[in-house]
């Protein structure tokens, strides 16, 4: 099976390079994936892993839930933290997302309850597809990691914060994440993104030798998130961020993923985790933008949000700006449907 056929969830990107006209796009032979099509229904044999690699995001969440003295967990500065997600519920842009149900404990003094999520959130992320895999039991050294990364997509890792809060101890995310993850329809190859590489974030303390690399592998990708609720004439921008804020690089993520001998396969999807910058307007999820629901996010014309409402459409866009040309990823969009009523 060819690499292209194994990466059937999204089409290859058409990259607009200098001098290339829009109408030269190979949309006829490489059409974008569409909601509900065979291309969007599963990854085949692909797996999905989500990391937690933005220091700004991890620090903000730590401050909210643990205070300012020790916002980062002891392991965070030593390895790219991640968890195995659910590949079957990764869908292409335009696919509606149903508000999930599950267990929550909104009042810590009372027993848990079952019902529809009330604290639904988006997460601004990117992700990359693995190209060539590795043999079972044989780690990928960081010097070879770039050879195993094919290309990138935008991602919205939808999150049910109230379900997540109750269930995540001690094993991490489960039903609060697995109900839906949206990706953009074009895979942008790394060769097209290399001109936009910028110096990596300084890492202190230095990671262990197997995670060290000098190659710039952080990228200047401008990212934005807009939200359009029912009755709104136009979408409101709620976040402007950049992939260059990431602390752990994709090379480190892939190398760490395989260091125990885990075999990665062509088409596996590895995600960045929420991408937040240093300023409030660059926070990459509503949990941060509303600071755990204590601040209203202004959308204009009297509309505000703390978390997502039914009918809200979230649209993530990203682009690299070159000299006279631009490389984009297509939209990563999804609209929230109401929870199913009780049978």
Coordinates of C-alpha atoms in Angstrom, one line a residue:
X1 CA 0.0 0.0 0.0
X2 CA 1.4 3.4 -1.0
X3 CA 2.0 6.2 1.6
X4 CA -0.6 8.3 -0.2
X5 CA -3.3 5.7 0.2
X6 CA -2.4 5.0 3.8
X7 CA -2.8 8.7 4.6
X8 CA -6.4 8.7 3.2
X9 CA -7.9 10.9 5.9
X10 CA -6.8 14.1 4.2
X11 CA -5.6 15.1 0.8
X12 CA -2.1 16.3 -0.1
X13 CA -1.7 20.0 0.1
X14 CA -1.3 22.2 -3.0
X15 CA 1.3 24.7 -2.0
X16 CA 1.1 28.2 -3.5
X17 CA 4.8 28.9 -4.3
X18 CA 6.0 32.1 -6.1
X19 CA 4.8 32.4 -9.6
X20 CA 2.2 29.6 -9.3
X21 CA -1.3 30.6 -10.0
X22 CA -4.3 29.6 -7.9
X23 CA -5.9 27.9 -10.9
X24 CA -2.9 25.6 -11.2
X25 CA -4.1 23.8 -8.0
X26 CA -4.4 20.0 -8.5
X27 CA -7.9 19.9 -7.0
X28 CA -9.0 17.5 -9.8
X29 CA -6.6 14.7 -9.0
X30 CA -6.2 15.5 -5.3
X31 CA -9.7 16.9 -4.1
X32 CA -10.0 18.0 -0.5
X33 CA -11.7 15.5 1.9
X34 CA -15.3 16.2 2.5
X35 CA -17.5 15.6 5.6
X36 CA -19.1 12.1 5.4
X37 CA -17.0 10.9 2.5
X38 CA -15.0 7.6 2.7
X39 CA -11.8 9.7 3.1
X40 CA -13.0 11.1 6.4
X41 CA -14.5 8.1 8.1
X42 CA -11.4 6.6 9.6
X43 CA -7.6 6.5 9.6
X44 CA -7.5 2.9 8.6
X45 CA -4.6 1.5 10.6
X46 CA -3.5 5.0 11.8
X47 CA -3.2 5.9 15.5
X48 CA -3.6 9.3 17.1
X49 CA -1.5 10.8 19.9
X50 CA -1.9 14.2 21.5
X51 CA 0.9 16.1 23.2
X52 CA 0.9 18.9 25.7
X53 CA 3.8 20.9 24.4
X54 CA 3.0 24.6 24.9
X55 CA 4.7 26.0 28.0
X56 CA 2.3 29.0 28.1
X57 CA -0.7 26.8 28.0
X58 CA 0.6 24.3 30.5
X59 CA 1.6 27.1 32.9
X60 CA -1.8 28.8 32.6
X61 CA -3.7 25.6 33.3
X62 CA -1.4 24.8 36.2
X63 CA -1.9 28.3 37.7
X64 CA -5.7 27.8 37.5
X65 CA -5.8 24.4 39.2
X66 CA -2.7 24.3 41.3
X67 CA -1.7 27.9 42.0
X68 CA 1.3 30.0 41.0
X69 CA 4.0 28.3 43.1
X70 CA 4.3 25.1 41.0
X71 CA 2.2 25.4 37.9
X72 CA 4.1 22.8 35.9
X73 CA 4.2 19.2 36.9
X74 CA 7.7 17.9 37.8
X75 CA 8.1 16.0 34.5
X76 CA 7.0 18.7 32.1
X77 CA 10.3 20.4 31.5
X78 CA 12.1 17.1 31.0
X79 CA 9.9 15.3 28.4
X80 CA 7.1 16.0 25.9
X81 CA 4.0 14.9 27.8
X82 CA 1.4 13.1 25.7
X83 CA -1.5 10.6 25.7
X84 CA -3.0 8.2 23.2
X85 CA -6.2 9.6 21.7
X86 CA -9.0 8.1 19.7
X87 CA -8.4 7.9 16.0
X88 CA -11.9 6.8 15.1
X89 CA -13.4 10.2 16.1
X90 CA -11.0 12.3 14.1
X91 CA -13.0 14.0 11.4
X92 CA -12.4 16.5 8.6
X93 CA -13.2 20.2 8.6
X94 CA -17.0 20.9 8.2
X95 CA -18.1 17.8 10.1
X96 CA -20.6 18.9 12.9
X97 CA -19.6 18.0 16.5
X98 CA -22.3 16.6 18.8
X99 CA -22.2 18.0 22.4
X100 CA -21.2 15.0 24.5
X101 CA -22.8 13.5 27.5
X102 CA -21.0 11.9 30.5
X103 CA -20.3 12.0 34.2
X104 CA -19.5 15.3 35.8
X105 CA -19.1 16.6 39.4
X106 CA -20.0 20.3 39.3
X107 CA -20.4 20.5 43.0
X108 CA -17.5 18.8 44.9
X109 CA -19.7 18.5 48.0
X110 CA -22.2 16.3 46.1
X111 CA -22.1 13.0 44.2
X112 CA -21.4 13.1 40.4
X113 CA -24.2 13.6 37.9
X114 CA -24.8 12.4 34.3
X115 CA -25.8 14.7 31.6
X116 CA -24.8 16.9 28.7
X117 CA -21.5 18.7 28.9
X118 CA -21.9 22.3 30.0
X119 CA -18.2 23.4 29.6
X120 CA -17.6 22.6 26.0
X121 CA -14.3 24.1 24.6
X122 CA -12.1 24.2 21.5
X123 CA -8.3 23.7 21.5
X124 CA -6.2 25.4 18.9
X125 CA -3.7 22.8 17.7
X126 CA -1.6 21.6 14.8
X127 CA -0.7 18.0 14.1
X128 CA 1.7 16.1 11.8
X129 CA 1.3 12.8 9.9
X130 CA 4.0 10.2 10.2
X131 CA 5.6 9.2 6.9
X132 CA 7.8 6.2 7.1
X133 CA 7.4 4.3 10.3
X134 CA 9.9 2.3 12.5
X135 CA 10.2 -1.3 13.3
X136 CA 8.8 -2.6 16.5
X137 CA 11.4 -2.3 19.2
X138 CA 13.6 0.0 17.3
X139 CA 13.5 3.7 18.4
X140 CA 13.9 6.6 16.0
X141 CA 16.9 8.7 16.9
X142 CA 16.4 12.4 16.9
X143 CA 19.0 12.8 14.1
X144 CA 16.6 10.8 11.9
X145 CA 13.3 12.1 13.1
X146 CA 12.7 14.6 10.3
X147 CA 12.8 11.8 7.8
X148 CA 9.7 10.3 9.5
X149 CA 7.5 13.5 9.5
X150 CA 5.5 13.9 6.3
X151 CA 3.4 17.1 6.8
X152 CA 1.1 19.1 9.0
X153 CA -2.6 20.0 9.4
X154 CA -4.5 22.3 11.6
X155 CA -6.5 20.7 14.5
X156 CA -9.3 21.4 16.9
X157 CA -9.2 19.0 19.8
X158 CA -12.7 19.6 21.2
X159 CA -12.8 19.2 24.9
X160 CA -15.6 18.7 27.5
X161 CA -13.9 20.4 30.4
X162 CA -16.4 19.3 33.1
X163 CA -16.3 15.6 32.0
X164 CA -12.5 15.9 31.7
X165 CA -12.1 17.4 35.2
X166 CA -14.0 14.5 36.9
X167 CA -12.4 11.6 35.0
X168 CA -8.8 12.5 34.2
X169 CA -7.2 11.5 37.6
X170 CA -5.2 9.3 37.5
X171 CA -5.0 8.1 33.9
X172 CA -5.6 11.3 32.0
X173 CA -8.1 12.3 29.2
X174 CA -10.8 9.9 28.1
X175 CA -14.4 10.7 27.3
X176 CA -13.8 14.4 27.7
X177 CA -11.7 14.3 24.5
X178 CA -12.7 11.2 22.4
X179 CA -16.0 12.5 21.2
X180 CA -14.5 14.5 18.3
X181 CA -11.3 16.0 16.9
X182 CA -11.3 18.1 13.7
X183 CA -8.5 18.4 11.2
X184 CA -8.1 20.7 8.2
X185 CA -8.5 19.1 4.7
X186 CA -5.0 19.6 3.3
X187 CA -1.7 18.1 4.5
X188 CA 1.1 20.6 4.0
X189 CA 4.4 18.7 3.4
X190 CA 7.3 19.7 5.6
X191 CA 9.4 20.6 2.6
X192 CA 7.0 23.4 2.0
X193 CA 7.3 24.6 5.6
X194 CA 11.1 24.5 6.0
X195 CA 11.6 28.0 4.7
X196 CA 9.5 29.2 7.7
X197 CA 11.6 27.4 10.3
X198 CA 12.7 29.7 13.2
X199 CA 15.0 29.1 16.2
X200 CA 13.6 26.7 18.7
X201 CA 12.5 27.9 22.2
X202 CA 15.4 27.8 24.7
X203 CA 14.9 24.7 26.9
X204 CA 16.1 25.0 30.5
X205 CA 17.0 22.6 31.9
X206 CA 18.5 21.0 28.9
X207 CA 16.6 17.8 28.0
X208 CA 18.4 14.4 28.2
X209 CA 20.8 13.7 25.3
X210 CA 18.3 11.6 23.3
X211 CA 16.0 14.6 23.0
X212 CA 18.6 17.3 22.1
X213 CA 18.9 18.7 18.6
X214 CA 20.2 21.9 17.1
X215 CA 18.1 21.9 13.9
X216 CA 15.5 24.7 13.9
X217 CA 12.2 22.9 13.9
X218 CA 9.8 25.5 15.2
X219 CA 7.8 27.2 12.5
X220 CA 6.4 30.7 11.9
X221 CA 2.8 29.7 11.3
X222 CA 0.2 32.5 12.0
X223 CA -2.9 30.9 13.6
X224 CA -6.3 32.4 14.4
X225 CA -9.6 31.2 15.8
X226 CA -13.0 32.7 15.0
X227 CA -16.3 31.9 16.6
X228 CA -19.7 32.5 15.0
X229 CA -22.8 31.9 17.0
X230 CA -26.4 31.5 15.8
X231 CA -27.8 35.0 15.0
X232 CA -24.3 36.5 14.5
X233 CA -23.8 38.3 11.2
X234 CA -20.1 37.6 11.1
X235 CA -17.6 35.5 13.0
X236 CA -15.6 37.2 15.8
X237 CA -11.9 36.6 16.2
X238 CA -11.2 35.2 19.7
X239 CA -7.5 34.1 19.4
X240 CA -4.4 35.0 17.4
X241 CA -1.4 32.8 18.1
X242 CA 1.6 31.3 16.4
X243 CA 3.1 27.8 16.2
X244 CA 6.6 29.3 17.0
X245 CA 5.5 29.5 20.7
X246 CA 5.8 25.7 21.1
X247 CA 8.3 24.6 23.7
X248 CA 8.8 20.9 22.6
X249 CA 9.5 20.4 18.9
X250 CA 7.9 17.8 16.6
X251 CA 11.3 16.1 16.4
X252 CA 11.4 15.7 20.1
X253 CA 7.7 14.5 20.2
X254 CA 8.3 11.8 17.6
X255 CA 11.6 10.7 19.1
X256 CA 10.2 10.4 22.6
X257 CA 7.1 8.6 21.3
X258 CA 9.4 5.8 19.9
X259 CA 12.1 5.8 22.5
X260 CA 10.6 2.8 24.3
X261 CA 10.4 0.8 21.0
X262 CA 6.8 1.8 20.1
X263 CA 6.3 1.3 16.4
X264 CA 4.9 4.3 14.6
X265 CA 3.2 3.7 11.2
X266 CA 2.6 5.7 8.1
X267 CA -0.5 7.8 8.7
X268 CA -0.2 8.0 12.4
X269 CA -1.3 11.5 13.6
X270 CA 0.7 13.3 16.4
X271 CA -0.8 16.5 17.7
X272 CA 0.8 19.5 19.4
X273 CA -1.6 20.1 22.2
X274 CA -3.1 23.6 22.7
X275 CA -1.0 26.3 21.3
X276 CA -1.0 29.4 23.5
X277 CA 1.3 32.5 23.4
X278 CA 2.4 34.9 26.1
X279 CA -0.5 37.4 25.7
X280 CA -4.2 36.9 26.7
X281 CA -5.3 37.3 23.1
X282 CA -3.0 34.4 22.1
X283 CA -4.5 31.9 24.5
X284 CA -5.5 28.8 22.5
X285 CA -8.7 27.7 24.2
X286 CA -11.7 29.1 26.0
X287 CA -10.6 27.7 29.3
X288 CA -7.7 30.1 29.2
X289 CA -9.5 33.0 27.4
X290 CA -12.3 33.0 30.0
X291 CA -9.8 32.0 32.8
X292 CA -11.8 29.0 33.9
X293 CA -15.1 30.8 33.3
X294 CA -14.4 33.8 35.4
X295 CA -14.2 36.3 32.5
X296 CA -16.6 36.8 29.6
X297 CA -15.2 36.7 26.1
X298 CA -16.6 39.6 24.1
X299 CA -17.8 38.7 20.6
X300 CA -19.4 42.1 19.7
X301 CA -23.0 43.3 19.4
X302 CA -23.7 42.2 23.0
X303 CA -22.6 38.6 22.5
X304 CA -20.3 37.0 25.0
X305 CA -19.1 33.5 25.8
X306 CA -17.3 31.7 28.6
X307 CA -17.6 28.3 26.9
X308 CA -19.3 27.1 23.6
X309 CA -23.0 27.1 23.1
X310 CA -25.1 24.9 20.8
X311 CA -25.0 26.3 17.2
X312 CA -21.5 27.9 17.7
X313 CA -19.2 27.4 14.8
X314 CA -15.4 27.4 15.5
X315 CA -13.1 28.1 12.6
X316 CA -9.3 27.7 12.9
X317 CA -7.0 29.1 10.1
X318 CA -3.3 29.1 9.7
X319 CA -0.8 30.4 7.1
X320 CA 2.9 31.1 6.5
X321 CA 3.6 34.4 4.8
X322 CA 6.4 34.4 2.4
X323 CA 7.8 37.1 0.1
X324 CA 5.0 37.5 -2.4
X325 CA 3.4 34.2 -1.6
X326 CA 1.5 32.5 1.1
X327 CA 1.1 28.9 2.3
X328 CA -2.2 28.0 3.9
X329 CA -3.8 24.9 5.4
X330 CA -7.4 25.4 4.6
X331 CA -10.0 25.9 7.3
X332 CA -10.4 23.6 10.3
X333 CA -14.1 24.2 11.1
X334 CA -16.9 22.6 13.1
X335 CA -20.3 23.5 14.4
X336 CA -21.7 22.4 17.7
X337 CA -24.9 20.3 17.6
X338 CA -27.1 19.9 20.7
X339 CA -26.7 16.8 22.8
X340 CA -29.0 13.9 21.9
X341 CA -32.1 13.8 24.0
X342 CA -32.7 10.9 26.4
X343 CA -34.2 7.8 24.7

